[in-house]
Amino acid sequence: MSEHLLVLPEREVAEELADELALEGFAEVRVVREALAGEDDAEDHDWAVYVRDVDGADPAPTRSRLQALAEVHQGWYDPDPFGRGA
């Protein structure tokens, strides 16, 4: 299993990407509000798309693709959001 997080500034973009990724058959895709260190105001929180890949899938192609998606939408990508070392 591999887990990924795309952090994006706009809720609408996060929801659209989550819908697209869910249709592709990932084990889990969901949108969450991401409070980052140093952000006190709830309005400043970004939106994140959490993606969990199916067991046994090679995470390398998924990482490359999600990294590119995050960059295109002025966000950033975390290939190991929980520090578990995929």
Short mmCIF file of C-alpha atoms in Angstrom, two decimals:
data_model
loop_
_atom_site.label_atom_id
_atom_site.label_comp_id
_atom_site.label_asym_id
_atom_site.label_seq_id
_atom_site.Cartn_x
_atom_site.Cartn_y
_atom_site.Cartn_z
CA MET A 1 0.00 0.00 0.00
CA SER A 2 1.22 3.49 -0.76
CA GLU A 3 -0.27 6.74 0.48
CA HIS A 4 0.00 10.14 -1.15
CA LEU A 5 -1.10 13.68 -0.42
CA LEU A 6 -1.63 16.52 -2.88
CA VAL A 7 -1.97 19.88 -1.12
CA LEU A 8 -3.81 22.50 -3.14
CA PRO A 9 -4.90 26.08 -2.49
CA GLU A 10 -8.42 25.76 -3.94
CA ARG A 11 -11.23 23.52 -2.72
CA GLU A 12 -12.81 23.20 -6.16
CA VAL A 13 -9.56 21.98 -7.70
CA ALA A 14 -9.06 19.46 -4.90
CA GLU A 15 -12.59 18.11 -5.36
CA GLU A 16 -12.23 17.84 -9.15
CA LEU A 17 -8.91 16.00 -8.87
CA ALA A 18 -10.33 13.68 -6.21
CA ASP A 19 -13.26 12.82 -8.48
CA GLU A 20 -10.92 12.09 -11.40
CA LEU A 21 -8.60 9.95 -9.29
CA ALA A 22 -11.48 8.03 -7.70
CA LEU A 23 -12.71 7.06 -11.16
CA GLU A 24 -9.26 5.61 -11.90
CA GLY A 25 -9.71 2.93 -9.27
CA PHE A 26 -7.49 3.98 -6.38
CA ALA A 27 -8.30 2.13 -3.16
CA GLU A 28 -9.23 5.39 -1.41
CA VAL A 29 -9.45 9.04 -2.43
CA ARG A 30 -10.76 11.82 -0.21
CA VAL A 31 -10.55 15.58 0.20
CA VAL A 32 -9.51 16.94 3.60
CA ARG A 33 -8.80 20.38 4.99
CA GLU A 34 -5.07 20.62 5.65
CA ALA A 35 -3.89 22.80 8.54
CA LEU A 36 -0.20 23.41 8.03
CA ALA A 37 2.30 24.52 10.66
CA GLY A 38 2.16 28.26 11.29
CA GLU A 39 -1.35 28.78 9.96
CA ASP A 40 -3.63 30.10 12.70
CA ASP A 41 -6.54 31.31 10.59
CA ALA A 42 -8.87 28.58 9.27
CA GLU A 43 -9.25 30.59 6.06
CA ASP A 44 -5.55 30.04 5.36
CA HIS A 45 -5.78 26.25 5.44
CA ASP A 46 -5.18 24.44 2.19
CA TRP A 47 -7.16 21.57 0.73
CA ALA A 48 -5.59 18.17 0.39
CA VAL A 49 -6.40 15.11 -1.67
CA TYR A 50 -5.45 11.94 0.17
CA VAL A 51 -4.84 9.00 -2.17
CA ARG A 52 -4.24 5.40 -1.11
CA ASP A 53 -3.08 3.06 -3.83
CA VAL A 54 -4.03 -0.61 -4.05
CA ASP A 55 -1.83 -3.14 -2.30
CA GLY A 56 1.03 -4.35 -4.44
CA ALA A 57 0.91 -1.48 -6.94
CA ASP A 58 4.22 0.06 -7.98
CA PRO A 59 4.15 3.54 -6.38
CA ALA A 60 6.75 5.13 -8.71
CA PRO A 61 4.42 5.93 -11.65
CA THR A 62 1.75 7.17 -9.26
CA ARG A 63 4.24 9.45 -7.49
CA SER A 64 5.40 10.98 -10.76
CA ARG A 65 1.87 11.60 -11.95
CA LEU A 66 0.61 13.07 -8.67
CA GLN A 67 3.69 15.31 -8.42
CA ALA A 68 2.93 16.69 -11.89
CA LEU A 69 -0.75 17.21 -11.04
CA ALA A 70 0.14 19.13 -7.88
CA GLU A 71 2.57 21.39 -9.75
CA VAL A 72 0.09 22.13 -12.54
CA HIS A 73 -2.46 23.27 -9.95
CA GLN A 74 -0.01 25.42 -7.91
CA GLY A 75 0.11 22.90 -5.09
CA TRP A 76 2.65 20.49 -3.74
CA TYR A 77 2.91 16.75 -3.34
CA ASP A 78 3.86 14.65 -0.33
CA PRO A 79 4.82 11.08 -1.35
CA ASP A 80 4.89 9.90 2.29
CA PRO A 81 2.34 11.93 4.26
CA PHE A 82 2.63 9.85 7.41
CA GLY A 83 6.39 9.30 7.38
CA ARG A 84 6.12 5.55 7.04
CA GLY A 85 8.66 5.23 4.23
CA ALA A 86 6.82 3.59 1.37
#
